Coordinates of C-alpha atoms in Angstrom, one line a residue:
M1 CA 66.9 110.7 -0.7
A2 CA 65.4 114.2 -0.8
T3 CA 62.2 114.8 1.1
S4 CA 59.4 116.8 -0.4
S5 CA 58.4 120.2 0.9
Q6 CA 54.9 118.9 1.8
K7 CA 56.4 116.4 4.2
F8 CA 58.7 119.0 5.7
I9 CA 55.7 121.3 6.3
A10 CA 53.6 118.5 7.8
R11 CA 56.4 117.7 10.2
N12 CA 57.2 121.2 11.2
R13 CA 54.0 123.1 11.2
A14 CA 52.0 123.8 14.4
P15 CA 49.4 121.3 15.3
R16 CA 45.8 122.0 14.2
V17 CA 44.4 121.4 17.7
Q18 CA 45.5 123.9 20.2
I19 CA 44.2 123.8 23.7
E20 CA 44.8 127.0 25.7
Y21 CA 43.6 128.3 29.0
D22 CA 44.1 131.5 30.9
V23 CA 45.9 131.4 34.3
E24 CA 46.4 134.2 36.7
L25 CA 49.8 133.9 38.3
Y26 CA 50.8 136.5 40.9
G27 CA 48.3 138.9 39.5
A28 CA 49.4 138.6 35.9
E29 CA 47.3 136.8 33.3
K30 CA 49.2 134.2 31.3
K31 CA 48.0 131.8 28.5
V32 CA 49.1 128.2 28.9
Q33 CA 49.0 125.8 25.9
L34 CA 48.4 122.1 26.5
P35 CA 49.7 119.7 23.9
F36 CA 47.1 117.6 22.2
V37 CA 48.1 114.0 22.7
M38 CA 45.9 111.2 21.4
G39 CA 46.3 107.5 22.3
V40 CA 44.7 104.8 20.2
L41 CA 44.2 101.4 21.6
S42 CA 43.3 99.0 18.8
D43 CA 44.0 95.5 17.6
L44 CA 45.5 96.1 14.2
S45 CA 47.4 92.8 14.0
G46 CA 44.5 90.8 12.4
K47 CA 45.4 87.2 12.9
P48 CA 48.8 87.2 14.4
T49 CA 51.1 84.1 14.1
E50 CA 52.3 84.7 17.6
P51 CA 50.0 85.5 20.5
L52 CA 50.0 89.2 21.5
P53 CA 51.2 90.2 25.0
P54 CA 48.5 91.2 27.5
V55 CA 47.1 94.8 27.1
S56 CA 48.6 95.8 30.5
D57 CA 52.1 94.9 29.2
R58 CA 51.9 96.9 25.9
K59 CA 53.5 100.3 25.5
F60 CA 52.3 103.3 23.6
L61 CA 54.3 104.0 20.4
D62 CA 54.9 107.1 18.5
F63 CA 53.7 106.9 14.9
D64 CA 54.6 109.4 12.3
V65 CA 55.3 109.7 8.5
D66 CA 58.9 108.7 8.9
N67 CA 58.5 105.5 11.0
F68 CA 55.1 104.2 9.9
D69 CA 56.5 101.4 7.7
A70 CA 58.9 100.3 10.4
R71 CA 56.1 100.2 13.0
M72 CA 53.9 98.2 10.6
K73 CA 56.7 95.7 9.9
A74 CA 57.2 95.2 13.7
M75 CA 53.5 94.7 14.3
K76 CA 53.2 92.1 11.5
P77 CA 49.5 92.7 10.6
R78 CA 48.1 89.5 9.0
V79 CA 44.9 88.4 7.5
S80 CA 43.9 84.8 6.6
F81 CA 40.6 83.8 5.0
A82 CA 39.1 81.8 2.2
V83 CA 37.4 83.3 -0.9
P84 CA 35.5 81.6 -3.7
N85 CA 38.0 80.6 -6.4
T86 CA 36.8 82.5 -9.4
L87 CA 40.0 81.7 -11.4
T88 CA 39.2 78.0 -11.8
G89 CA 35.7 77.9 -10.4
E90 CA 36.6 75.0 -8.1
G91 CA 36.2 75.4 -4.3
N92 CA 37.8 78.1 -2.2
L93 CA 41.1 79.8 -2.5
M94 CA 43.0 80.3 0.8
V95 CA 44.5 83.8 1.2
D96 CA 47.1 84.5 3.8
L97 CA 48.6 88.0 3.7
T98 CA 51.2 89.7 5.9
F99 CA 51.7 93.4 5.5
E100 CA 55.0 95.1 6.2
S101 CA 54.4 98.5 4.6
M102 CA 51.7 100.6 3.1
D103 CA 52.9 99.5 -0.3
D104 CA 51.8 96.0 0.5
F105 CA 48.2 97.1 0.3
S106 CA 48.5 97.9 -3.5
P107 CA 46.6 95.5 -5.8
A108 CA 49.9 94.4 -7.4
A109 CA 51.5 93.6 -4.1
V110 CA 48.4 91.6 -3.0
A111 CA 48.4 89.7 -6.3
R112 CA 52.1 88.8 -5.8
K113 CA 51.2 87.1 -2.5
V114 CA 48.3 85.0 -3.8
D115 CA 49.5 82.0 -6.0
G116 CA 46.8 82.1 -8.7
L117 CA 46.9 85.9 -9.0
K118 CA 50.7 85.9 -9.0
Q119 CA 50.7 83.8 -12.2
L120 CA 48.1 86.1 -13.8
L121 CA 50.1 89.2 -12.8
E122 CA 53.3 87.8 -14.3
A123 CA 51.5 87.0 -17.5
R124 CA 50.1 90.5 -17.6
Q125 CA 53.6 92.0 -17.1
Q126 CA 55.0 89.7 -19.9
L127 CA 52.2 90.9 -22.3
A128 CA 53.0 94.5 -21.4
N129 CA 56.7 93.9 -22.0
L130 CA 55.8 92.3 -25.4
I131 CA 53.7 95.3 -26.4
T132 CA 56.6 97.6 -25.5
Y133 CA 59.0 95.4 -27.4
M134 CA 56.8 95.2 -30.5
D135 CA 56.2 99.0 -30.6
G136 CA 57.4 100.3 -33.9
K137 CA 58.5 96.9 -35.3
A138 CA 57.1 96.2 -38.8
G139 CA 55.5 92.8 -39.2
A140 CA 55.5 91.9 -35.5
E141 CA 51.7 92.1 -35.2
Q142 CA 51.3 89.7 -38.1
L143 CA 53.8 87.3 -36.7
I144 CA 52.0 87.3 -33.3
A145 CA 48.7 86.7 -35.0
K146 CA 50.2 83.8 -37.0
V147 CA 51.5 82.2 -33.7
V148 CA 48.2 82.6 -32.0
K149 CA 46.3 81.0 -34.9
D150 CA 48.6 78.0 -35.3
E151 CA 48.1 75.7 -32.2
A152 CA 51.0 73.5 -32.9
L153 CA 53.4 76.4 -33.1
L154 CA 51.8 78.0 -30.0
K155 CA 52.3 74.7 -28.0
S156 CA 55.9 74.4 -29.1
L157 CA 56.6 77.9 -28.0
A158 CA 54.9 77.4 -24.7
S159 CA 56.8 74.3 -23.9
A160 CA 60.2 75.8 -24.9
Q161 CA 62.5 76.8 -22.1
K162 CA 63.3 80.4 -21.3
P163 CA 66.8 81.6 -22.3
A164 CA 69.2 81.8 -19.4
D165 CA 69.7 85.5 -19.7
D166 CA 65.9 86.1 -19.7
A167 CA 65.4 84.2 -16.5
A168 CA 68.2 86.1 -14.8
A169 CA 66.7 89.4 -15.8
Q170 CA 63.4 88.6 -14.1

Protein backbone atom coordinates (compact mmCIF):
# COMPACT_ATOMS: atom_id res chain seq x y z
CA MET A 1 0.00 0.00 0.00
CA ALA A 2 1.53 3.33 -1.04
CA THR A 3 1.78 6.05 1.58
CA SER A 4 0.92 9.61 0.80
CA SER A 5 3.53 12.32 0.60
CA GLN A 6 1.83 14.20 3.45
CA LYS A 7 2.32 11.26 5.81
CA PHE A 8 5.95 10.96 4.69
CA ILE A 9 6.58 14.64 5.44
CA ALA A 10 4.82 14.38 8.81
CA ARG A 11 7.03 11.44 9.82
CA ASN A 12 10.30 12.89 8.54
CA ARG A 13 10.16 16.62 9.19
CA ALA A 14 11.82 18.28 12.14
CA PRO A 15 9.66 18.72 15.23
CA ARG A 16 7.94 22.06 15.65
CA VAL A 17 9.09 22.47 19.24
CA GLN A 18 12.85 22.90 19.45
CA ILE A 19 14.49 23.55 22.80
CA GLU A 20 18.04 24.86 22.55
CA TYR A 21 20.49 26.26 25.03
CA ASP A 22 24.02 27.60 24.75
CA VAL A 23 26.83 25.77 26.53
CA GLU A 24 30.41 26.87 26.90
CA LEU A 25 32.64 23.84 26.70
CA TYR A 26 36.40 24.41 27.08
CA GLY A 27 36.03 28.01 25.98
CA ALA A 28 33.96 27.22 22.88
CA GLU A 29 30.27 28.02 22.70
CA LYS A 30 28.06 25.22 21.52
CA LYS A 31 24.29 24.97 20.97
CA VAL A 32 22.67 21.90 22.45
CA GLN A 33 19.21 20.79 21.38
CA LEU A 34 16.94 18.91 23.74
CA PRO A 35 14.26 16.68 22.31
CA PHE A 36 10.69 17.59 23.18
CA VAL A 37 9.09 14.57 24.80
CA MET A 38 5.57 14.69 26.12
CA GLY A 39 3.98 12.06 28.31
CA VAL A 40 0.21 11.90 28.66
CA LEU A 41 -1.35 10.07 31.56
CA SER A 42 -5.02 9.56 30.95
CA ASP A 43 -7.75 6.98 31.35
CA LEU A 44 -8.90 6.53 27.77
CA SER A 45 -10.36 3.07 28.24
CA GLY A 46 -13.86 4.24 29.21
CA LYS A 47 -15.55 1.30 30.94
CA PRO A 48 -13.10 -1.57 30.51
CA THR A 49 -14.33 -5.16 30.69
CA GLU A 50 -11.17 -6.17 32.57
CA PRO A 51 -9.75 -4.08 35.43
CA LEU A 52 -6.75 -1.95 34.50
CA PRO A 53 -3.38 -2.57 36.18
CA PRO A 54 -2.27 -0.07 38.83
CA VAL A 55 -0.80 3.16 37.48
CA SER A 56 2.63 2.29 38.90
CA ASP A 57 2.73 -0.87 36.74
CA ARG A 58 1.78 0.83 33.47
CA LYS A 59 4.36 1.66 30.81
CA PHE A 60 4.61 4.65 28.49
CA LEU A 61 3.87 3.74 24.89
CA ASP A 62 4.90 5.45 21.67
CA PHE A 63 1.93 6.57 19.59
CA ASP A 64 2.28 7.66 15.98
CA VAL A 65 0.33 7.62 12.75
CA ASP A 66 1.49 4.12 11.86
CA ASN A 67 0.59 2.33 15.10
CA PHE A 68 -2.41 4.30 16.35
CA ASP A 69 -5.05 1.70 15.40
CA ALA A 70 -2.97 -1.16 16.86
CA ARG A 71 -2.56 0.73 20.15
CA MET A 72 -6.28 1.50 20.24
CA LYS A 73 -7.14 -2.14 19.62
CA ALA A 74 -4.85 -3.18 22.49
CA MET A 75 -6.39 -0.61 24.87
CA LYS A 76 -9.95 -1.71 24.01
CA PRO A 77 -11.69 1.59 24.80
CA ARG A 78 -15.35 0.93 25.63
CA VAL A 79 -18.45 2.94 26.48
CA SER A 80 -21.67 1.60 27.89
CA PHE A 81 -24.74 3.74 28.56
CA ALA A 82 -28.49 3.98 28.12
CA VAL A 83 -30.20 6.48 25.82
CA PRO A 84 -33.88 7.22 25.29
CA ASN A 85 -35.23 4.89 22.60
CA THR A 86 -36.45 7.33 19.96
CA LEU A 87 -36.84 4.50 17.42
CA THR A 88 -39.83 2.92 19.16
CA GLY A 89 -40.46 5.50 21.88
CA GLU A 90 -40.46 2.78 24.53
CA GLY A 91 -37.98 2.95 27.43
CA ASN A 92 -34.24 3.15 27.02
CA LEU A 93 -31.84 1.61 24.53
CA MET A 94 -28.65 0.09 25.95
CA VAL A 95 -25.57 1.05 23.98
CA ASP A 96 -22.32 -0.87 24.46
CA LEU A 97 -19.54 0.13 22.06
CA THR A 98 -15.94 -1.09 21.87
CA PHE A 99 -13.58 0.82 19.59
CA GLU A 100 -10.67 -0.84 17.82
CA SER A 101 -9.70 1.86 15.30
CA MET A 102 -10.47 5.45 14.42
CA ASP A 103 -12.88 4.18 11.75
CA ASP A 104 -15.08 2.80 14.55
CA PHE A 105 -16.05 6.38 15.44
CA SER A 106 -17.77 6.96 12.09
CA PRO A 107 -21.58 7.19 12.22
CA ALA A 108 -22.01 4.07 10.06
CA ALA A 109 -19.67 2.01 12.27
CA VAL A 110 -21.51 3.11 15.41
CA ALA A 111 -24.86 2.32 13.76
CA ARG A 112 -23.63 -1.20 12.87
CA LYS A 113 -22.97 -1.88 16.57
CA VAL A 114 -26.40 -0.76 17.87
CA ASP A 115 -29.18 -3.25 17.07
CA GLY A 116 -32.02 -0.87 16.14
CA LEU A 117 -29.72 1.41 14.18
CA LYS A 118 -28.11 -1.54 12.41
CA GLN A 119 -31.46 -2.53 10.92
CA LEU A 120 -32.14 1.04 9.78
CA LEU A 121 -28.66 1.30 8.24
CA GLU A 122 -29.18 -1.95 6.33
CA ALA A 123 -32.56 -0.71 5.06
CA ARG A 124 -30.91 2.54 3.97
CA GLN A 125 -28.19 0.65 2.12
CA GLN A 126 -30.77 -1.55 0.42
CA LEU A 127 -32.71 1.53 -0.70
CA ALA A 128 -29.51 3.08 -2.03
CA ASN A 129 -28.79 -0.16 -3.91
CA LEU A 130 -32.34 -0.12 -5.30
CA ILE A 131 -31.92 3.46 -6.55
CA THR A 132 -28.65 2.48 -8.24
CA TYR A 133 -30.27 -0.60 -9.77
CA MET A 134 -33.27 1.39 -11.03
CA ASP A 135 -31.18 4.14 -12.61
CA GLY A 136 -31.95 4.28 -16.31
CA LYS A 137 -34.56 1.52 -16.29
CA ALA A 138 -37.79 2.58 -17.93
CA GLY A 139 -40.93 1.78 -15.97
CA ALA A 140 -39.12 0.86 -12.75
CA GLU A 141 -40.45 3.91 -10.91
CA GLN A 142 -44.04 3.09 -11.84
CA LEU A 143 -43.56 -0.53 -10.75
CA ILE A 144 -42.20 0.55 -7.34
CA ALA A 145 -45.09 3.00 -6.91
CA LYS A 146 -47.55 0.19 -7.71
CA VAL A 147 -45.93 -2.10 -5.11
CA VAL A 148 -45.98 0.61 -2.42
CA LYS A 149 -49.68 1.39 -3.02
CA ASP A 150 -50.85 -2.26 -3.02
CA GLU A 151 -50.57 -3.47 0.60
CA ALA A 152 -51.22 -7.14 -0.21
CA LEU A 153 -48.43 -7.16 -2.79
CA LEU A 154 -46.13 -5.29 -0.40
CA LYS A 155 -46.76 -7.82 2.42
CA SER A 156 -46.17 -10.76 0.10
CA LEU A 157 -42.86 -9.29 -1.08
CA ALA A 158 -41.80 -8.50 2.50
CA SER A 159 -42.53 -12.06 3.66
CA ALA A 160 -40.76 -13.67 0.68
CA GLN A 161 -37.35 -15.19 1.35
CA LYS A 162 -34.24 -13.65 -0.13
CA PRO A 163 -32.65 -15.59 -3.00
CA ALA A 164 -29.61 -17.64 -1.92
CA ASP A 165 -27.18 -15.72 -4.17
CA ASP A 166 -28.43 -12.39 -2.72
CA ALA A 167 -27.80 -13.52 0.86
CA ALA A 168 -24.27 -14.71 0.00
CA ALA A 169 -23.41 -11.37 -1.64
CA GLN A 170 -24.24 -9.47 1.54
